[in-house]
CSV table of C-alpha atoms in Angstrom, one decimal:
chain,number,residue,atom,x,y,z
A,1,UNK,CA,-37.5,14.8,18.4
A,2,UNK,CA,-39.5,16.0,15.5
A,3,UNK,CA,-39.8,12.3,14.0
A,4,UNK,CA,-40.9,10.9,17.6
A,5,UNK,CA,-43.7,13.7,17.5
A,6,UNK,CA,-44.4,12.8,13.9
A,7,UNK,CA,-44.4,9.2,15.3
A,8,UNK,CA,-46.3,9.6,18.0
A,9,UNK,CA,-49.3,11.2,15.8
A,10,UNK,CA,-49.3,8.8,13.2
A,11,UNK,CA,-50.0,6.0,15.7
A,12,UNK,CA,-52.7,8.0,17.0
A,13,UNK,CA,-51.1,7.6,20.9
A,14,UNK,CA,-50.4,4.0,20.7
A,15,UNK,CA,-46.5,4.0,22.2
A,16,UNK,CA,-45.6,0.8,20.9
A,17,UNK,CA,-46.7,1.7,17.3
A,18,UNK,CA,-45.0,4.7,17.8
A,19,UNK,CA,-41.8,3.0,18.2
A,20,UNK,CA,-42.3,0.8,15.7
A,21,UNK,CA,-42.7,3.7,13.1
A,22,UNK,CA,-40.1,5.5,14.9
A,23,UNK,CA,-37.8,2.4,13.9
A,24,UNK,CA,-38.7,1.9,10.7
A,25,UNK,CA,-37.7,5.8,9.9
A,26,UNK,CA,-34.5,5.3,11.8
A,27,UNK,CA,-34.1,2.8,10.1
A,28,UNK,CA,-34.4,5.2,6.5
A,29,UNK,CA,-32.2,7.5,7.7
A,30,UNK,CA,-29.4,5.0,8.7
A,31,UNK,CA,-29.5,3.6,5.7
A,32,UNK,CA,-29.4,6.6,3.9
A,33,UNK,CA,-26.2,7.6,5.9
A,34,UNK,CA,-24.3,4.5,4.7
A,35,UNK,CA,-25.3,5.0,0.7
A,36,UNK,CA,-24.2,8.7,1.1
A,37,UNK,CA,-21.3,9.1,-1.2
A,38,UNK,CA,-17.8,9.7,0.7
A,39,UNK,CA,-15.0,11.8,-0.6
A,40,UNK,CA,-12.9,13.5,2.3
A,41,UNK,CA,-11.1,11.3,4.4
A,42,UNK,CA,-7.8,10.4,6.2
A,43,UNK,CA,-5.0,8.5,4.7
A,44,UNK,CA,-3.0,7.1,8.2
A,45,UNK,CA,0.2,4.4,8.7
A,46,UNK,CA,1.7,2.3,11.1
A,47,UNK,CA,4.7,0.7,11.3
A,48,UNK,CA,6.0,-1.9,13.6
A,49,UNK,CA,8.7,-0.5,15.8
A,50,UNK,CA,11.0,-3.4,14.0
A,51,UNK,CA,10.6,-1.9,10.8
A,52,UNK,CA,9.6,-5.3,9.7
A,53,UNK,CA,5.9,-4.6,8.7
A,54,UNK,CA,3.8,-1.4,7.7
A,55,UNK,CA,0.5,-0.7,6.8
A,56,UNK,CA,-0.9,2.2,4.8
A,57,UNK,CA,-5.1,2.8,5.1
A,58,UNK,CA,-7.9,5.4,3.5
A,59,UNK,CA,-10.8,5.6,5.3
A,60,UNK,CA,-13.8,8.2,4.0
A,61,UNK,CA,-16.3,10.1,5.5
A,62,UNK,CA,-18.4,13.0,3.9
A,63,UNK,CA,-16.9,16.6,4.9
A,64,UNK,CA,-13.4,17.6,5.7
A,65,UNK,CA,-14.8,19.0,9.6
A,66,UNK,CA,-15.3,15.2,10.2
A,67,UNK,CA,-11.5,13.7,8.3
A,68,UNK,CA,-10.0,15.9,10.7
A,69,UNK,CA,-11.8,14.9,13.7
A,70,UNK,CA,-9.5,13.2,16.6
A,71,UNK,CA,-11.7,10.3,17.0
A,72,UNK,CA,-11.6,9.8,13.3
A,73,UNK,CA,-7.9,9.9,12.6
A,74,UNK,CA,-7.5,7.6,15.9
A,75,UNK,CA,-10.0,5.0,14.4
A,76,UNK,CA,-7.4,5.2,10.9
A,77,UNK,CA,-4.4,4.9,13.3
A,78,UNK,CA,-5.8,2.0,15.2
A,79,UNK,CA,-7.2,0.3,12.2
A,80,UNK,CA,-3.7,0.5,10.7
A,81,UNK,CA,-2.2,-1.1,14.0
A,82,UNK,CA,-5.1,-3.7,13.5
A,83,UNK,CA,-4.1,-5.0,10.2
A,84,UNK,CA,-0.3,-5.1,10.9
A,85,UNK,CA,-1.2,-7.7,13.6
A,86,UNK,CA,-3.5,-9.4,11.4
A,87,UNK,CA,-1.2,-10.4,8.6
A,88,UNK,CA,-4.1,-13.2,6.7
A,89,UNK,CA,-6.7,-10.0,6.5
A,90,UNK,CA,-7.1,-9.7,2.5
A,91,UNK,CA,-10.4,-7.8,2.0
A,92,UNK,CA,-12.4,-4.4,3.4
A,93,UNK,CA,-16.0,-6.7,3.6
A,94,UNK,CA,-17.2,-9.9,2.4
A,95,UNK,CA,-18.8,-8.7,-0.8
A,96,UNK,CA,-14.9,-8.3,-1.9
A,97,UNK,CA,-13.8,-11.8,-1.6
A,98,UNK,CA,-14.7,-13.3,-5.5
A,99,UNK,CA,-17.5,-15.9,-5.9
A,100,UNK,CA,-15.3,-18.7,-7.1
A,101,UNK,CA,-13.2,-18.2,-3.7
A,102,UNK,CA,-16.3,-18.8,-1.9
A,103,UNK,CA,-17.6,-21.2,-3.8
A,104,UNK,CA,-13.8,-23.1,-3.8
A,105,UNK,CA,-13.8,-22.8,0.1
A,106,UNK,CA,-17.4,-24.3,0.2
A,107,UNK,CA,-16.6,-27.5,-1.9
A,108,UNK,CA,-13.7,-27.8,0.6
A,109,UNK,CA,-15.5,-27.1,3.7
A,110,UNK,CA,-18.7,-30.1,2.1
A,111,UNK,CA,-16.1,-32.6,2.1
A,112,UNK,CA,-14.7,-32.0,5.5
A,113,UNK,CA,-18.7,-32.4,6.8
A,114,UNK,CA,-18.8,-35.4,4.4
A,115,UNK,CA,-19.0,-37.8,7.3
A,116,UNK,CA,-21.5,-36.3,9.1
A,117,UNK,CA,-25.1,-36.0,8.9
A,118,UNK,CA,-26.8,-34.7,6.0
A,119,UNK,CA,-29.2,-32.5,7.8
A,120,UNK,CA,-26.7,-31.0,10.1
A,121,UNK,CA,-24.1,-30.2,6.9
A,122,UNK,CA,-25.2,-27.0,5.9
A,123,UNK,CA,-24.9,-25.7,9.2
A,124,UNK,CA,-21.6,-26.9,9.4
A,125,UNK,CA,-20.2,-25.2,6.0
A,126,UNK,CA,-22.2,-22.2,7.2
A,127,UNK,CA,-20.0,-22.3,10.1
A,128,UNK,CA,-16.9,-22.9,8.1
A,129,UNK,CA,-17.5,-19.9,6.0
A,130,UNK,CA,-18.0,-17.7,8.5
A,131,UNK,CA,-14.7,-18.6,10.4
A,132,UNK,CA,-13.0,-18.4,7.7
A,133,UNK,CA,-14.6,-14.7,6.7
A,134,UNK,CA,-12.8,-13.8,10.3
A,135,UNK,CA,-9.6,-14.6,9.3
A,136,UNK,CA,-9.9,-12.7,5.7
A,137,UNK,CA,-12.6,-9.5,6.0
A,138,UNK,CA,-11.4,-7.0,7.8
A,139,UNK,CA,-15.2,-6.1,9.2
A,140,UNK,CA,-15.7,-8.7,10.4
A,141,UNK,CA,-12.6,-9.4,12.8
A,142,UNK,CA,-12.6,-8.8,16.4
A,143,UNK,CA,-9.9,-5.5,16.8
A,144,UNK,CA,-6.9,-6.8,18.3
A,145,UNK,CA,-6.8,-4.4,20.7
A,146,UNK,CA,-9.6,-6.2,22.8
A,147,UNK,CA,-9.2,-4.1,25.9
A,148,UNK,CA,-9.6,-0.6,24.6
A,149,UNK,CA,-12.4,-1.8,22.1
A,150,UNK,CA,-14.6,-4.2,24.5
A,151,UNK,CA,-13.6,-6.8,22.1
A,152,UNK,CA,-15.7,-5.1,19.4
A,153,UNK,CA,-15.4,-5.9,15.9
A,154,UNK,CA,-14.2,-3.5,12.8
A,155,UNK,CA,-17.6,-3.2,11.5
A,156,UNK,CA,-19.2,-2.5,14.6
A,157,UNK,CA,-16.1,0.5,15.3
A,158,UNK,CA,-16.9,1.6,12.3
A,159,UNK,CA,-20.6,2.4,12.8
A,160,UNK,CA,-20.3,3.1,16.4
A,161,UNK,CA,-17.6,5.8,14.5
A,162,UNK,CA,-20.6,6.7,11.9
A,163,UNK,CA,-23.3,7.0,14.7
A,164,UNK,CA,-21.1,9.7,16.7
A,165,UNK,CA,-19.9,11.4,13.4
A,166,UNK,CA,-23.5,11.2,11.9
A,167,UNK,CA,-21.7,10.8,8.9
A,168,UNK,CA,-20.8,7.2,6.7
A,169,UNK,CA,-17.5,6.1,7.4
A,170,UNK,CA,-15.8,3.8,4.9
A,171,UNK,CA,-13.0,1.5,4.9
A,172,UNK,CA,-11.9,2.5,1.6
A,173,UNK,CA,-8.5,0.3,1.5
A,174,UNK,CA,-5.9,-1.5,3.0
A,175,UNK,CA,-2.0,-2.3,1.6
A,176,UNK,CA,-0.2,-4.6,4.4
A,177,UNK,CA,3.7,-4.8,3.9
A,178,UNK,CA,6.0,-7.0,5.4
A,179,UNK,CA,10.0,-8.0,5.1
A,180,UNK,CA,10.6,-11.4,3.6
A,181,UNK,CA,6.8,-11.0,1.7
B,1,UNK,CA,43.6,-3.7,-0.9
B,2,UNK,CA,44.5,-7.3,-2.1
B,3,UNK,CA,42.6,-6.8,-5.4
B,4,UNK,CA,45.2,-3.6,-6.2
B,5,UNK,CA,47.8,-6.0,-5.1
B,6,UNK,CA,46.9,-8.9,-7.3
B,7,UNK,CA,46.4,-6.3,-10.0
B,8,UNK,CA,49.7,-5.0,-10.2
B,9,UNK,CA,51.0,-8.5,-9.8
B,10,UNK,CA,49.1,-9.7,-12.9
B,11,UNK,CA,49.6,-6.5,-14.9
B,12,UNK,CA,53.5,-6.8,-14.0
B,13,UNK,CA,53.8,-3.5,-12.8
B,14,UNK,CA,52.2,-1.9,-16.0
B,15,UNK,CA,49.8,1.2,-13.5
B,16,UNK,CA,47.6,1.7,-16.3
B,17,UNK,CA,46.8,-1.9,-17.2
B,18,UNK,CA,46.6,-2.8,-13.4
B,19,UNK,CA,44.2,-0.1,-13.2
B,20,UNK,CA,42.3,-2.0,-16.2
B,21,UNK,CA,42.2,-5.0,-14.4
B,22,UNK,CA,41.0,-3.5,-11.1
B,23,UNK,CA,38.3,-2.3,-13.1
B,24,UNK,CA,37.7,-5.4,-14.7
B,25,UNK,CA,37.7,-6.9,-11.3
B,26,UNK,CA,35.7,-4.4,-8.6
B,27,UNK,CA,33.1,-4.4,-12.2
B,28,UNK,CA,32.6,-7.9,-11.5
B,29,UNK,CA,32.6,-7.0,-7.7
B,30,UNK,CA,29.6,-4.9,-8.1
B,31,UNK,CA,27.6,-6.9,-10.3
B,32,UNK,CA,27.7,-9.4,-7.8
B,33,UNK,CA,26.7,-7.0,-5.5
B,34,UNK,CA,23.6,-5.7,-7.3
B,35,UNK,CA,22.8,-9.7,-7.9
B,36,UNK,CA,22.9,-10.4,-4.5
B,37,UNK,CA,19.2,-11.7,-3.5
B,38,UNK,CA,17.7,-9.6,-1.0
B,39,UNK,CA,15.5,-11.3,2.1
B,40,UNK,CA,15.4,-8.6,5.1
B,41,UNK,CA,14.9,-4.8,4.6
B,42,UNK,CA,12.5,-2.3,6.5
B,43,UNK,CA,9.3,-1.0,6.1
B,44,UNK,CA,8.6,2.8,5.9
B,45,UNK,CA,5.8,5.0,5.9
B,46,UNK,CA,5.2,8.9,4.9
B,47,UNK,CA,2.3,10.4,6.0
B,48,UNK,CA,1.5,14.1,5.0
B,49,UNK,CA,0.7,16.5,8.1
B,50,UNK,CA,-3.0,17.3,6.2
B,51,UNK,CA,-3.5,13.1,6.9
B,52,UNK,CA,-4.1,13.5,2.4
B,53,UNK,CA,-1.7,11.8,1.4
B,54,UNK,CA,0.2,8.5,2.5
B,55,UNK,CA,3.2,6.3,1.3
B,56,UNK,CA,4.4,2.9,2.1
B,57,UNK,CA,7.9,1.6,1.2
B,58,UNK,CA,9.6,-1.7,1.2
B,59,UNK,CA,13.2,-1.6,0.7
B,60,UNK,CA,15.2,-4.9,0.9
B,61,UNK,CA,18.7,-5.1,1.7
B,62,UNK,CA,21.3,-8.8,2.8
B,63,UNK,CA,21.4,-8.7,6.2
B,64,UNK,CA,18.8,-7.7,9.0
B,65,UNK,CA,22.3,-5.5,10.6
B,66,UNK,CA,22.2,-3.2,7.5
B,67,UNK,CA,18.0,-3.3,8.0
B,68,UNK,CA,18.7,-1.5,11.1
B,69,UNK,CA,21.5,1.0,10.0
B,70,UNK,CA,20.2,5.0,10.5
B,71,UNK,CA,21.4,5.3,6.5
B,72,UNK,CA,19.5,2.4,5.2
B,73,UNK,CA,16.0,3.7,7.3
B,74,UNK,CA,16.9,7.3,6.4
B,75,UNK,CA,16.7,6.3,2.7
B,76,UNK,CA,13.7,4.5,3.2
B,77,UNK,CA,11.6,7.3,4.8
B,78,UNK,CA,12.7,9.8,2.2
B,79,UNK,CA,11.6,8.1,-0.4
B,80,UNK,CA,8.1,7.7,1.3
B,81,UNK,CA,8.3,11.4,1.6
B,82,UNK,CA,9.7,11.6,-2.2
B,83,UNK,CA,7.0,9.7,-3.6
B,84,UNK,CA,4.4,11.2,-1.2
B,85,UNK,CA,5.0,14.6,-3.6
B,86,UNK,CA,5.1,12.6,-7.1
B,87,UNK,CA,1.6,11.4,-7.5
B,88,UNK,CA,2.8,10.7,-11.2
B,89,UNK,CA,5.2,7.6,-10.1
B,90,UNK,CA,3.8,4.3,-10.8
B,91,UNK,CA,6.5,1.4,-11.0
B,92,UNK,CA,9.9,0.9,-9.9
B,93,UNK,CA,12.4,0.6,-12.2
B,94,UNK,CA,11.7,1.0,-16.8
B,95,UNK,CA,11.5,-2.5,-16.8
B,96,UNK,CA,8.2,-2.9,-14.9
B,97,UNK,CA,6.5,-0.9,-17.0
B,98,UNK,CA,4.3,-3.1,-19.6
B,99,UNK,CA,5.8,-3.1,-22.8
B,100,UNK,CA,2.7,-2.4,-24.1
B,101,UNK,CA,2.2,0.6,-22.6
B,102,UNK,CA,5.8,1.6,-23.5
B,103,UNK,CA,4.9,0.6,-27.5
B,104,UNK,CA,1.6,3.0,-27.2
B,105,UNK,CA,3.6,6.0,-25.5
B,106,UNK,CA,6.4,5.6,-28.5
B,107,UNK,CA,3.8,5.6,-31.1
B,108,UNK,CA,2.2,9.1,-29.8
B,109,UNK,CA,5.9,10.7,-29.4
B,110,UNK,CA,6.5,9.2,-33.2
B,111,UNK,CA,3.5,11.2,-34.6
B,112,UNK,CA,4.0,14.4,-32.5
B,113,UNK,CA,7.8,14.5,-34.5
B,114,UNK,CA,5.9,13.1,-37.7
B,115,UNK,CA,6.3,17.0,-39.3
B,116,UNK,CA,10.0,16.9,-37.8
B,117,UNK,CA,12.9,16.0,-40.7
B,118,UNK,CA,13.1,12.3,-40.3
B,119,UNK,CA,16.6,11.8,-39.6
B,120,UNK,CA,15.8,13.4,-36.1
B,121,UNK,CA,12.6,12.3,-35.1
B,122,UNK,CA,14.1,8.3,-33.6
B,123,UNK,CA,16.2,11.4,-31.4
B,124,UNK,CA,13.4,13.1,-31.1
B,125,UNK,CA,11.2,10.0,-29.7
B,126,UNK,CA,14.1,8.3,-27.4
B,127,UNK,CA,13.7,12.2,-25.8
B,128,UNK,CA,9.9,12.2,-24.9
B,129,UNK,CA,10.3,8.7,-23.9
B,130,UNK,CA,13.1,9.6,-21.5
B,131,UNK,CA,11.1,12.4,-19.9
B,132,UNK,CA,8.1,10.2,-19.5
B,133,UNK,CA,10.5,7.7,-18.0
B,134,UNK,CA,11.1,10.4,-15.0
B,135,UNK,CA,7.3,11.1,-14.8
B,136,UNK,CA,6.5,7.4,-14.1
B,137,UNK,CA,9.7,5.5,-13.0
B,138,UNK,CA,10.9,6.2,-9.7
B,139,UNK,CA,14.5,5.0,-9.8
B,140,UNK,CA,14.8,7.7,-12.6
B,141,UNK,CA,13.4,10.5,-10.7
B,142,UNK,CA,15.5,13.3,-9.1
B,143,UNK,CA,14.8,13.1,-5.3
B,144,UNK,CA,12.2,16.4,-4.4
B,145,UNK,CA,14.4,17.2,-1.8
B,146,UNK,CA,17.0,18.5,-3.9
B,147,UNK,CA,18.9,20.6,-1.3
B,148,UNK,CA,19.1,17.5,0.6
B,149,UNK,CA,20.0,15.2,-2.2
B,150,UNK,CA,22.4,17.2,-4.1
B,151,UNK,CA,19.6,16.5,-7.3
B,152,UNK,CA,20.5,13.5,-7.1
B,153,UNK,CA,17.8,10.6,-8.8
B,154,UNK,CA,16.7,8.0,-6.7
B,155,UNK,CA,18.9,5.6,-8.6
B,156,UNK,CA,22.3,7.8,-7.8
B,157,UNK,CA,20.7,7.6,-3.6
B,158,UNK,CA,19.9,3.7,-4.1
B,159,UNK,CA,23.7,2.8,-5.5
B,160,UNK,CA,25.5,5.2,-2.9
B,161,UNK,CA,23.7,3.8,-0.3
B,162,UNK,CA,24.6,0.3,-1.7
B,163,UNK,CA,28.4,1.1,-1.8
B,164,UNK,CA,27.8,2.3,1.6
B,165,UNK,CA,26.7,-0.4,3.6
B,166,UNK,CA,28.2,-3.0,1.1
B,167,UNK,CA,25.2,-4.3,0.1
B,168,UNK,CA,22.6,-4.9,-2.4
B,169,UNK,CA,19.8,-2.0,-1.2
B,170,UNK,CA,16.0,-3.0,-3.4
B,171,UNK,CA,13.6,-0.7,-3.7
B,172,UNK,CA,10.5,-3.5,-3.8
B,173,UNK,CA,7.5,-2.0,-3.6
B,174,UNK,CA,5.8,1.5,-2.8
B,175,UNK,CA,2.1,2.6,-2.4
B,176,UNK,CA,0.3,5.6,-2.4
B,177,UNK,CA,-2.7,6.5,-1.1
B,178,UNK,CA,-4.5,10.2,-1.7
B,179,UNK,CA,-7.6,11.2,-0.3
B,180,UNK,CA,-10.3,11.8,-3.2
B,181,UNK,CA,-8.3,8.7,-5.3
């Protein structure tokens, strides 16, 4: 409330200024809630009924109060659950996968779009990439579990997690084990 | 049954040497047995109550009927729980661990007995590197749940449980995640 006052007086009255400076220090303030360093967090498993495949996760968050928070430990559960169904997820975000990976799945992709237009090709490899980040990054895949998460995606879980925490919740890591692997 | 048979029948009667022979023979038996290549197993997990600490364990055995057996997912989850309390475990068996690394420890253990007479100090050494053996290597490792285990090491578990179900039992692979790591 104090920054829509503040807001409101800088723009002088004008509302849609308002918001828009309202925004832009939201905007800080998020930001500032994903650099903040994280050290408590959860450490959380599933394993397949089978026996067959497990999967072990860490995910942080700033204070203790919030690692031990129900909605918390049931994100670390049902991320766990995630990755046991997802058995071609190899990294937390994007930023993980190594540059000559990309830039080996990129050549590939250009000479599938070889045949086709040379204006529309970038588009098309753009495209490419981007599928294939689905199948790999874990942030970026739709949760499994489409039904209880409205078909959401892991990244947006995660700061839908950080918005009603207020704190920054990271995927910190991932091991996936399966029989005959 | 039969090999005592075809023991006796080889030894000509001679107890002690068929005895020899059987030896010779159920030797051979388990070497086989330990040889055995491995495809199904379970997956395990450990998670500590505080959600701190958490363990993932592959262990492989020949068939998927033995996978299932109480004994053979028993072991598994107590060695999740095992290596849930020995943050200090990093490989498998002595042979995983980088020669390298096993050169450098030896070299610090040979200059902590350099003032020792030297007749003793190769003793002295194979000592130290025993003992760091049981900090790293988890076959080595008396199980923490000694009253349990009889202080047994994971090794003694791993080969009774072999002669057990008659199979080949692999520890693959373990990881450990710790909240603040």
């Amino acid at each position: 409330m104090m920054d829509c006052k503040n807001a409101l007086t800088e723009a002088g009255g004008d509302g849609a200024k308002a918001e828009e400076i309202l925004r832009v220090k939201m905007g800080n303030k998020i930001g500032k809630l994903a650099g903040r360093e994280t050290s408590e967090g959860t450490v959380q498993a599933y394993v397949h009924a089978t026996g067959k495949v497990g999967v072990l996760v860490q995910v942080e968050c700033n204070t203790d109060f919030v690692a031990k928070n129900e909605d918390f430990v049931d994100f670390a559960k049902d991320l766990a659950l995630h990755i046991a169904a997802s058995p071609q997820t190899k990294y937390v975000t994007e930023e993980e996968i190594p540059q000559a990976d990309k830039d080996a799945e990129a050549r590939v992709f250009e000479q599938q779009a070889a045949d086709k237009p040379e204006n529309i090709r970038p588009k098309i490899v753009e495209g490419k990439l981007k599928a294939w980040y689905k199948d790999v990054v874990l942030l970026d895949q739709e949760h499994v579990n489409g039904d209880k998460h409205d078909g959401k995606t892991i990244e947006q879980l995660r700061a839908d997690l950080s918005a009603k925490t207020g704190e920054n919740v990271v995927i910190k890591r991932f091991t996936r084990f399966a029989v005959g692997e």
